[in-house]
Amino acid sequence: MSSTKRLLASIHDVGPRFEAEVEHLADLLESRLGKGHFAMLVVPDHWGAAPLREDRAFQSRLRAWSERGIEMFVHGWFHRDTVQHSGAASFKARHLTAGEGEFLGLDEATALRLMREGKALVEDVIGREVAGFIAPAWLYGEGSLSALRQSGFALAEDHWKVWNASDQRVLARGPVITWASRSMARTASSLAFAVLARTVLPHTLDTVRIAVHPGDVTKPSILSSIDSTLSRFARSHRPARYTELT
């Protein structure tokens, strides 16, 4: 294994709504990558139905995960997209996510307020600084990108890269390996891409990113693919932390 090759893994949509699913995924990642060698993306109030601020038990769980060395990112606020889009944004909202691209159409002021409130909330819960901000569905509009530069976050990520949130320096490039559970066709496509990634990316990318979601635990085929993918890249890439990129 080359010390210069990194494997960055993350669990998305972390919050009270998906506690059991997150626990399952955390156990899987830790079994392959070791203690604390992955990140969690925290949603402060998933779809307005699971407020982290009001759930003391989950706050304690989140703080315990953080104390185990798991990096924490703020992952939007509601995760749900309520904006009416047009043009290219409308295509992204319809085809790249199922109503989950919350930060795709927000204006700068709204995006900045939610980013700062999310940062303050999660940092208060875990008792330390968060690693950065990652928009739901990896989708950012111009207002969100402008807000991000002012937000005080260190890192940001989309589907194709990781960058410094304040000065926009790109720190790593390459697609995220992820899975889709919401339809048979999307599941089949994501499983096929994972096979291709396990074949090609170990030899072509110094930094590999793997992202899992709560819905993944509903399909044994996806869980098996995640396990195979983690195992394969853990042999060629060192399980690492996002903050090592800075």
PDB file of C-alpha atoms in Angstrom:
ATOM      1  CA  MET A   1       0.000   0.000   0.000  1.00  0.00           C
ATOM      2  CA  SER A   2       1.383   3.407  -0.965  1.00  0.00           C
ATOM      3  CA  SER A   3       1.420   5.982   1.827  1.00  0.00           C
ATOM      4  CA  THR A   4       0.645   8.678  -0.756  1.00  0.00           C
ATOM      5  CA  LYS A   5      -2.614   7.012  -1.813  1.00  0.00           C
ATOM      6  CA  ARG A   6      -5.601   7.876   0.372  1.00  0.00           C
ATOM      7  CA  LEU A   7      -9.030   6.354   0.843  1.00  0.00           C
ATOM      8  CA  LEU A   8     -11.689   8.781   2.102  1.00  0.00           C
ATOM      9  CA  ALA A   9     -14.994   7.220   3.159  1.00  0.00           C
ATOM     10  CA  SER A  10     -18.136   8.923   4.426  1.00  0.00           C
ATOM     11  CA  ILE A  11     -21.645   8.213   5.692  1.00  0.00           C
ATOM     12  CA  HIS A  12     -24.227  10.706   4.422  1.00  0.00           C
ATOM     13  CA  ASP A  13     -27.517  11.870   5.952  1.00  0.00           C
ATOM     14  CA  VAL A  14     -26.476  11.323   9.567  1.00  0.00           C
ATOM     15  CA  GLY A  15     -29.154  12.379  12.040  1.00  0.00           C
ATOM     16  CA  PRO A  16     -31.850  11.092  14.391  1.00  0.00           C
ATOM     17  CA  ARG A  17     -34.051   9.906  11.512  1.00  0.00           C
ATOM     18  CA  PHE A  18     -31.547   7.263  10.421  1.00  0.00           C
ATOM     19  CA  GLU A  19     -29.784   6.306  13.640  1.00  0.00           C
ATOM     20  CA  ALA A  20     -30.087   2.518  13.159  1.00  0.00           C
ATOM     21  CA  GLU A  21     -28.963   2.686   9.524  1.00  0.00           C
ATOM     22  CA  VAL A  22     -26.001   4.924  10.377  1.00  0.00           C
ATOM     23  CA  GLU A  23     -24.977   2.543  13.155  1.00  0.00           C
ATOM     24  CA  HIS A  24     -25.050  -0.348  10.683  1.00  0.00           C
ATOM     25  CA  LEU A  25     -22.936   1.509   8.149  1.00  0.00           C
ATOM     26  CA  ALA A  26     -20.496   2.745  10.797  1.00  0.00           C
ATOM     27  CA  ASP A  27     -19.895  -0.836  11.924  1.00  0.00           C
ATOM     28  CA  LEU A  28     -19.281  -1.913   8.318  1.00  0.00           C
ATOM     29  CA  LEU A  29     -16.840   0.918   7.588  1.00  0.00           C
ATOM     30  CA  GLU A  30     -14.986   0.452  10.851  1.00  0.00           C
ATOM     31  CA  SER A  31     -14.609  -3.288  10.227  1.00  0.00           C
ATOM     32  CA  ARG A  32     -12.819  -2.582   6.930  1.00  0.00           C
ATOM     33  CA  LEU A  33     -11.062   0.726   7.607  1.00  0.00           C
ATOM     34  CA  GLY A  34     -10.386   0.754  11.324  1.00  0.00           C
ATOM     35  CA  LYS A  35     -11.512   2.971  14.170  1.00  0.00           C
ATOM     36  CA  GLY A  36     -12.390   6.516  13.166  1.00  0.00           C
ATOM     37  CA  HIS A  37     -11.112   6.329   9.600  1.00  0.00           C
ATOM     38  CA  PHE A  38     -14.205   7.766   7.939  1.00  0.00           C
ATOM     39  CA  ALA A  39     -16.442  10.828   8.044  1.00  0.00           C
ATOM     40  CA  MET A  40     -20.079  11.507   8.883  1.00  0.00           C
ATOM     41  CA  LEU A  41     -22.203  14.111   7.103  1.00  0.00           C
ATOM     42  CA  VAL A  42     -24.702  15.529   9.587  1.00  0.00           C
ATOM     43  CA  VAL A  43     -28.129  16.895   8.600  1.00  0.00           C
ATOM     44  CA  PRO A  44     -29.408  19.263  11.326  1.00  0.00           C
ATOM     45  CA  ASP A  45     -33.120  18.598  10.608  1.00  0.00           C
ATOM     46  CA  HIS A  46     -33.782  16.037   7.882  1.00  0.00           C
ATOM     47  CA  TRP A  47     -36.832  17.157   5.862  1.00  0.00           C
ATOM     48  CA  GLY A  48     -37.953  19.195   8.873  1.00  0.00           C
ATOM     49  CA  ALA A  49     -38.897  16.000  10.718  1.00  0.00           C
ATOM     50  CA  ALA A  50     -35.781  15.045  12.713  1.00  0.00           C
ATOM     51  CA  PRO A  51     -34.262  18.046  14.533  1.00  0.00           C
ATOM     52  CA  LEU A  52     -30.851  17.283  15.988  1.00  0.00           C
ATOM     53  CA  ARG A  53     -31.257  20.255  18.335  1.00  0.00           C
ATOM     54  CA  GLU A  54     -34.096  18.493  20.197  1.00  0.00           C
ATOM     55  CA  ASP A  55     -32.679  14.955  20.371  1.00  0.00           C
ATOM     56  CA  ARG A  56     -30.338  14.765  23.364  1.00  0.00           C
ATOM     57  CA  ALA A  57     -29.773  11.028  22.992  1.00  0.00           C
ATOM     58  CA  PHE A  58     -28.608  11.339  19.396  1.00  0.00           C
ATOM     59  CA  GLN A  59     -26.468  14.340  20.312  1.00  0.00           C
ATOM     60  CA  SER A  60     -24.645  12.126  22.810  1.00  0.00           C
ATOM     61  CA  ARG A  61     -24.235   9.434  20.176  1.00  0.00           C
ATOM     62  CA  LEU A  62     -22.851  11.946  17.676  1.00  0.00           C
ATOM     63  CA  ARG A  63     -20.398  13.321  20.209  1.00  0.00           C
ATOM     64  CA  ALA A  64     -19.216   9.791  21.047  1.00  0.00           C
ATOM     65  CA  TRP A  65     -18.598   9.073  17.361  1.00  0.00           C
ATOM     66  CA  SER A  66     -16.638  12.297  17.068  1.00  0.00           C
ATOM     67  CA  GLU A  67     -14.551  11.373  20.094  1.00  0.00           C
ATOM     68  CA  ARG A  68     -13.681   8.088  18.353  1.00  0.00           C
ATOM     69  CA  GLY A  69     -11.972  10.169  15.660  1.00  0.00           C
ATOM     70  CA  ILE A  70     -14.757  10.272  13.074  1.00  0.00           C
ATOM     71  CA  GLU A  71     -14.693  13.542  11.126  1.00  0.00           C
ATOM     72  CA  MET A  72     -17.928  15.525  11.050  1.00  0.00           C
ATOM     73  CA  PHE A  73     -19.231  17.598   8.138  1.00  0.00           C
ATOM     74  CA  VAL A  74     -22.350  19.767   8.006  1.00  0.00           C
ATOM     75  CA  HIS A  75     -24.621  18.371   5.278  1.00  0.00           C
ATOM     76  CA  GLY A  76     -27.140  21.077   4.469  1.00  0.00           C
ATOM     77  CA  TRP A  77     -29.918  21.861   6.936  1.00  0.00           C
ATOM     78  CA  PHE A  78     -33.158  20.176   5.813  1.00  0.00           C
ATOM     79  CA  HIS A  79     -31.614  18.246   2.879  1.00  0.00           C
ATOM     80  CA  ARG A  80     -34.917  18.781   1.028  1.00  0.00           C
ATOM     81  CA  ASP A  81     -35.016  21.070  -2.026  1.00  0.00           C
ATOM     82  CA  THR A  82     -38.045  23.402  -2.013  1.00  0.00           C
ATOM     83  CA  VAL A  83     -36.936  25.801  -4.782  1.00  0.00           C
ATOM     84  CA  GLN A  84     -38.562  25.994  -8.225  1.00  0.00           C
ATOM     85  CA  HIS A  85     -35.707  25.685 -10.729  1.00  0.00           C
ATOM     86  CA  SER A  86     -35.241  26.628 -14.365  1.00  0.00           C
ATOM     87  CA  GLY A  87     -32.617  25.932 -17.021  1.00  0.00           C
ATOM     88  CA  ALA A  88     -29.641  23.722 -16.145  1.00  0.00           C
ATOM     89  CA  ALA A  89     -30.578  23.730 -12.461  1.00  0.00           C
ATOM     90  CA  SER A  90     -33.972  22.262 -13.332  1.00  0.00           C
ATOM     91  CA  PHE A  91     -32.279  19.367 -15.141  1.00  0.00           C
ATOM     92  CA  LYS A  92     -29.993  18.701 -12.171  1.00  0.00           C
ATOM     93  CA  ALA A  93     -32.891  18.860  -9.708  1.00  0.00           C
ATOM     94  CA  ARG A  94     -34.947  16.367 -11.737  1.00  0.00           C
ATOM     95  CA  HIS A  95     -32.306  13.893 -12.842  1.00  0.00           C
ATOM     96  CA  LEU A  96     -29.450  14.002 -10.328  1.00  0.00           C
ATOM     97  CA  THR A  97     -31.506  13.762  -7.153  1.00  0.00           C
ATOM     98  CA  ALA A  98     -35.057  13.096  -5.936  1.00  0.00           C
ATOM     99  CA  GLY A  99     -35.867  16.463  -4.374  1.00  0.00           C
ATOM    100  CA  GLU A 100     -32.758  16.379  -2.184  1.00  0.00           C
ATOM    101  CA  GLY A 101     -30.575  19.157  -3.645  1.00  0.00           C
ATOM    102  CA  GLU A 102     -31.340  21.716  -0.940  1.00  0.00           C
ATOM    103  CA  PHE A 103     -28.469  24.105  -1.758  1.00  0.00           C
ATOM    104  CA  LEU A 104     -28.860  24.076  -5.541  1.00  0.00           C
ATOM    105  CA  GLY A 105     -31.234  27.030  -5.740  1.00  0.00           C
ATOM    106  CA  LEU A 106     -30.747  28.971  -2.504  1.00  0.00           C
ATOM    107  CA  ASP A 107     -29.785  32.627  -2.631  1.00  0.00           C
ATOM    108  CA  GLU A 108     -26.509  33.666  -1.014  1.00  0.00           C
ATOM    109  CA  ALA A 109     -28.021  35.126   2.156  1.00  0.00           C
ATOM    110  CA  THR A 110     -30.189  32.091   2.890  1.00  0.00           C
ATOM    111  CA  ALA A 111     -27.381  29.652   2.129  1.00  0.00           C
ATOM    112  CA  LEU A 112     -24.937  31.545   4.354  1.00  0.00           C
ATOM    113  CA  ARG A 113     -27.408  31.681   7.249  1.00  0.00           C
ATOM    114  CA  LEU A 114     -28.079  27.941   7.090  1.00  0.00           C
ATOM    115  CA  MET A 115     -24.385  27.119   6.749  1.00  0.00           C
ATOM    116  CA  ARG A 116     -23.473  29.207   9.784  1.00  0.00           C
ATOM    117  CA  GLU A 117     -26.362  27.875  11.861  1.00  0.00           C
ATOM    118  CA  GLY A 118     -25.492  24.299  10.919  1.00  0.00           C
ATOM    119  CA  LYS A 119     -21.832  24.843  11.761  1.00  0.00           C
ATOM    120  CA  ALA A 120     -22.663  26.353  15.153  1.00  0.00           C
ATOM    121  CA  LEU A 121     -25.135  23.589  16.017  1.00  0.00           C
ATOM    122  CA  VAL A 122     -22.950  20.615  15.095  1.00  0.00           C
ATOM    123  CA  GLU A 123     -19.848  22.118  16.694  1.00  0.00           C
ATOM    124  CA  ASP A 124     -21.793  22.750  19.888  1.00  0.00           C
ATOM    125  CA  VAL A 125     -22.958  19.115  19.901  1.00  0.00           C
ATOM    126  CA  ILE A 126     -19.573  17.509  19.260  1.00  0.00           C
ATOM    127  CA  GLY A 127     -17.476  20.018  21.191  1.00  0.00           C
ATOM    128  CA  ARG A 128     -14.971  20.600  18.398  1.00  0.00           C
ATOM    129  CA  GLU A 129     -14.632  22.119  14.934  1.00  0.00           C
ATOM    130  CA  VAL A 130     -16.304  20.414  11.996  1.00  0.00           C
ATOM    131  CA  ALA A 131     -14.199  19.358   9.012  1.00  0.00           C
ATOM    132  CA  GLY A 132     -16.287  21.227   6.452  1.00  0.00           C
ATOM    133  CA  PHE A 133     -19.536  21.498   4.504  1.00  0.00           C
ATOM    134  CA  ILE A 134     -20.914  19.171   1.820  1.00  0.00           C
ATOM    135  CA  ALA A 135     -24.170  20.103   0.104  1.00  0.00           C
ATOM    136  CA  PRO A 136     -26.942  17.503  -0.137  1.00  0.00           C
ATOM    137  CA  ALA A 137     -26.641  15.501  -3.366  1.00  0.00           C
ATOM    138  CA  TRP A 138     -23.306  17.319  -3.914  1.00  0.00           C
ATOM    139  CA  LEU A 139     -25.272  20.104  -5.676  1.00  0.00           C
ATOM    140  CA  TYR A 140     -24.389  23.790  -5.269  1.00  0.00           C
ATOM    141  CA  GLY A 141     -25.848  26.852  -6.930  1.00  0.00           C
ATOM    142  CA  GLU A 142     -24.023  30.144  -7.434  1.00  0.00           C
ATOM    143  CA  GLY A 143     -25.536  31.578  -4.260  1.00  0.00           C
ATOM    144  CA  SER A 144     -24.362  28.608  -2.205  1.00  0.00           C
ATOM    145  CA  LEU A 145     -20.859  28.702  -3.664  1.00  0.00           C
ATOM    146  CA  SER A 146     -20.589  32.394  -2.861  1.00  0.00           C
ATOM    147  CA  ALA A 147     -21.868  31.796   0.668  1.00  0.00           C
ATOM    148  CA  LEU A 148     -19.460  28.911   1.159  1.00  0.00           C
ATOM    149  CA  ARG A 149     -16.463  31.206   0.646  1.00  0.00           C
ATOM    150  CA  GLN A 150     -17.679  33.342   3.562  1.00  0.00           C
ATOM    151  CA  SER A 151     -18.897  30.585   5.853  1.00  0.00           C
ATOM    152  CA  GLY A 152     -15.758  29.710   7.804  1.00  0.00           C
ATOM    153  CA  PHE A 153     -15.693  26.073   6.692  1.00  0.00           C
ATOM    154  CA  ALA A 154     -12.308  24.593   5.836  1.00  0.00           C
ATOM    155  CA  LEU A 155     -13.337  21.966   3.254  1.00  0.00           C
ATOM    156  CA  ALA A 156     -16.047  21.322   0.701  1.00  0.00           C
ATOM    157  CA  GLU A 157     -16.789  18.497  -1.728  1.00  0.00           C
ATOM    158  CA  ASP A 158     -18.878  17.781  -4.789  1.00  0.00           C
ATOM    159  CA  HIS A 159     -19.175  14.641  -6.893  1.00  0.00           C
ATOM    160  CA  TRP A 160     -15.910  15.335  -8.734  1.00  0.00           C
ATOM    161  CA  LYS A 161     -13.544  17.056  -6.313  1.00  0.00           C
ATOM    162  CA  VAL A 162     -12.614  18.226  -2.809  1.00  0.00           C
ATOM    163  CA  TRP A 163     -11.592  21.862  -2.397  1.00  0.00           C
ATOM    164  CA  ASN A 164     -10.607  24.511   0.125  1.00  0.00           C
ATOM    165  CA  ALA A 165     -13.858  26.317   0.902  1.00  0.00           C
ATOM    166  CA  SER A 166     -12.324  29.757   1.396  1.00  0.00           C
ATOM    167  CA  ASP A 167      -9.794  30.062  -1.447  1.00  0.00           C
ATOM    168  CA  GLN A 168     -11.236  27.378  -3.787  1.00  0.00           C
ATOM    169  CA  ARG A 169      -7.966  25.450  -4.205  1.00  0.00           C
ATOM    170  CA  VAL A 170      -8.740  21.944  -5.492  1.00  0.00           C
ATOM    171  CA  LEU A 171      -7.244  19.369  -3.127  1.00  0.00           C
ATOM    172  CA  ALA A 172      -8.325  16.111  -4.785  1.00  0.00           C
ATOM    173  CA  ARG A 173     -10.041  15.113  -8.032  1.00  0.00           C
ATOM    174  CA  GLY A 174     -12.019  12.093  -9.136  1.00  0.00           C
ATOM    175  CA  PRO A 175     -15.572  10.743  -8.930  1.00  0.00           C
ATOM    176  CA  VAL A 176     -17.162   9.613  -5.686  1.00  0.00           C
ATOM    177  CA  ILE A 177     -18.023   5.923  -5.639  1.00  0.00           C
ATOM    178  CA  THR A 178     -21.560   5.748  -4.321  1.00  0.00           C
ATOM    179  CA  TRP A 179     -24.692   3.613  -4.648  1.00  0.00           C
ATOM    180  CA  ALA A 180     -28.364   4.250  -5.451  1.00  0.00           C
ATOM    181  CA  SER A 181     -31.194   2.362  -3.790  1.00  0.00           C
ATOM    182  CA  ARG A 182     -34.318   4.185  -4.983  1.00  0.00           C
ATOM    183  CA  SER A 183     -34.912   2.147  -8.158  1.00  0.00           C
ATOM    184  CA  MET A 184     -33.799  -1.158  -9.661  1.00  0.00           C
ATOM    185  CA  ALA A 185     -32.239   0.582 -12.666  1.00  0.00           C
ATOM    186  CA  ARG A 186     -30.244   3.031 -10.532  1.00  0.00           C
ATOM    187  CA  THR A 187     -29.131   0.240  -8.235  1.00  0.00           C
ATOM    188  CA  ALA A 188     -27.925  -1.843 -11.176  1.00  0.00           C
ATOM    189  CA  SER A 189     -26.053   1.116 -12.629  1.00  0.00           C
ATOM    190  CA  SER A 190     -24.336   1.932  -9.324  1.00  0.00           C
ATOM    191  CA  LEU A 191     -23.348  -1.703  -8.793  1.00  0.00           C
ATOM    192  CA  ALA A 192     -21.819  -1.802 -12.269  1.00  0.00           C
ATOM    193  CA  PHE A 193     -19.890   1.422 -11.660  1.00  0.00           C
ATOM    194  CA  ALA A 194     -18.516   0.034  -8.391  1.00  0.00           C
ATOM    195  CA  VAL A 195     -17.177  -3.011 -10.249  1.00  0.00           C
ATOM    196  CA  LEU A 196     -15.538  -0.742 -12.822  1.00  0.00           C
ATOM    197  CA  ALA A 197     -14.121   1.492 -10.092  1.00  0.00           C
ATOM    198  CA  ARG A 198     -12.585  -1.457  -8.264  1.00  0.00           C
ATOM    199  CA  THR A 199     -10.855  -2.449 -11.498  1.00  0.00           C
ATOM    200  CA  VAL A 200      -9.652   0.914 -12.780  1.00  0.00           C
ATOM    201  CA  LEU A 201      -9.355   3.469  -9.975  1.00  0.00           C
ATOM    202  CA  PRO A 202      -6.765   1.708  -7.766  1.00  0.00           C
ATOM    203  CA  HIS A 203      -4.232   2.382 -10.532  1.00  0.00           C
ATOM    204  CA  THR A 204      -5.350   5.865 -11.606  1.00  0.00           C
ATOM    205  CA  LEU A 205      -6.351   7.894  -8.524  1.00  0.00           C
ATOM    206  CA  ASP A 206      -4.205   8.874  -5.561  1.00  0.00           C
ATOM    207  CA  THR A 207      -7.298   9.878  -3.565  1.00  0.00           C
ATOM    208  CA  VAL A 208     -10.358   7.625  -3.764  1.00  0.00           C
ATOM    209  CA  ARG A 209     -13.677   8.657  -2.193  1.00  0.00           C
ATOM    210  CA  ILE A 210     -16.443   6.268  -1.155  1.00  0.00           C
ATOM    211  CA  ALA A 211     -19.819   7.517   0.099  1.00  0.00           C
ATOM    212  CA  VAL A 212     -22.641   5.456   1.599  1.00  0.00           C
ATOM    213  CA  HIS A 213     -26.211   6.392   2.514  1.00  0.00           C
ATOM    214  CA  PRO A 214     -28.827   5.075   4.958  1.00  0.00           C
ATOM    215  CA  GLY A 215     -30.916   3.645   2.101  1.00  0.00           C
ATOM    216  CA  ASP A 216     -28.024   1.354   1.173  1.00  0.00           C
ATOM    217  CA  VAL A 217     -28.814  -0.937   4.103  1.00  0.00           C
ATOM    218  CA  THR A 218     -32.164  -1.868   2.514  1.00  0.00           C
ATOM    219  CA  LYS A 219     -30.513  -3.857  -0.298  1.00  0.00           C
ATOM    220  CA  PRO A 220     -28.160  -6.784   0.390  1.00  0.00           C
ATOM    221  CA  SER A 221     -26.639  -6.400  -3.073  1.00  0.00           C
ATOM    222  CA  ILE A 222     -25.555  -2.854  -2.240  1.00  0.00           C
ATOM    223  CA  LEU A 223     -24.147  -3.819   1.156  1.00  0.00           C
ATOM    224  CA  SER A 224     -22.152  -6.611  -0.470  1.00  0.00           C
ATOM    225  CA  SER A 225     -20.821  -4.203  -3.099  1.00  0.00           C
ATOM    226  CA  ILE A 226     -19.877  -1.636  -0.448  1.00  0.00           C
ATOM    227  CA  ASP A 227     -18.001  -4.288   1.515  1.00  0.00           C
ATOM    228  CA  SER A 228     -16.141  -5.504  -1.593  1.00  0.00           C
ATOM    229  CA  THR A 229     -15.269  -1.949  -2.602  1.00  0.00           C
ATOM    230  CA  LEU A 230     -13.990  -0.962   0.830  1.00  0.00           C
ATOM    231  CA  SER A 231     -11.947  -4.142   1.037  1.00  0.00           C
ATOM    232  CA  ARG A 232     -10.399  -3.636  -2.403  1.00  0.00           C
ATOM    233  CA  PHE A 233      -9.362  -0.028  -1.886  1.00  0.00           C
ATOM    234  CA  ALA A 234      -8.136  -0.604   1.660  1.00  0.00           C
ATOM    235  CA  ARG A 235      -5.449  -2.816   0.102  1.00  0.00           C
ATOM    236  CA  SER A 236      -4.143  -0.130  -2.263  1.00  0.00           C
ATOM    237  CA  HIS A 237      -5.047   3.114  -0.481  1.00  0.00           C
ATOM    238  CA  ARG A 238      -4.491   4.071   3.153  1.00  0.00           C
ATOM    239  CA  PRO A 239      -7.723   4.855   5.058  1.00  0.00           C
ATOM    240  CA  ALA A 240      -7.336   8.553   5.791  1.00  0.00           C
ATOM    241  CA  ARG A 241      -9.041  11.738   6.960  1.00  0.00           C
ATOM    242  CA  TYR A 242     -10.257  14.603   4.807  1.00  0.00           C
ATOM    243  CA  THR A 243      -8.288  17.073   6.897  1.00  0.00           C
ATOM    244  CA  GLU A 244      -5.061  15.441   5.690  1.00  0.00           C
ATOM    245  CA  LEU A 245      -5.707  17.158   2.347  1.00  0.00           C
ATOM    246  CA  THR A 246      -5.341  20.666   3.781  1.00  0.00           C
TER     247      THR A 246
END
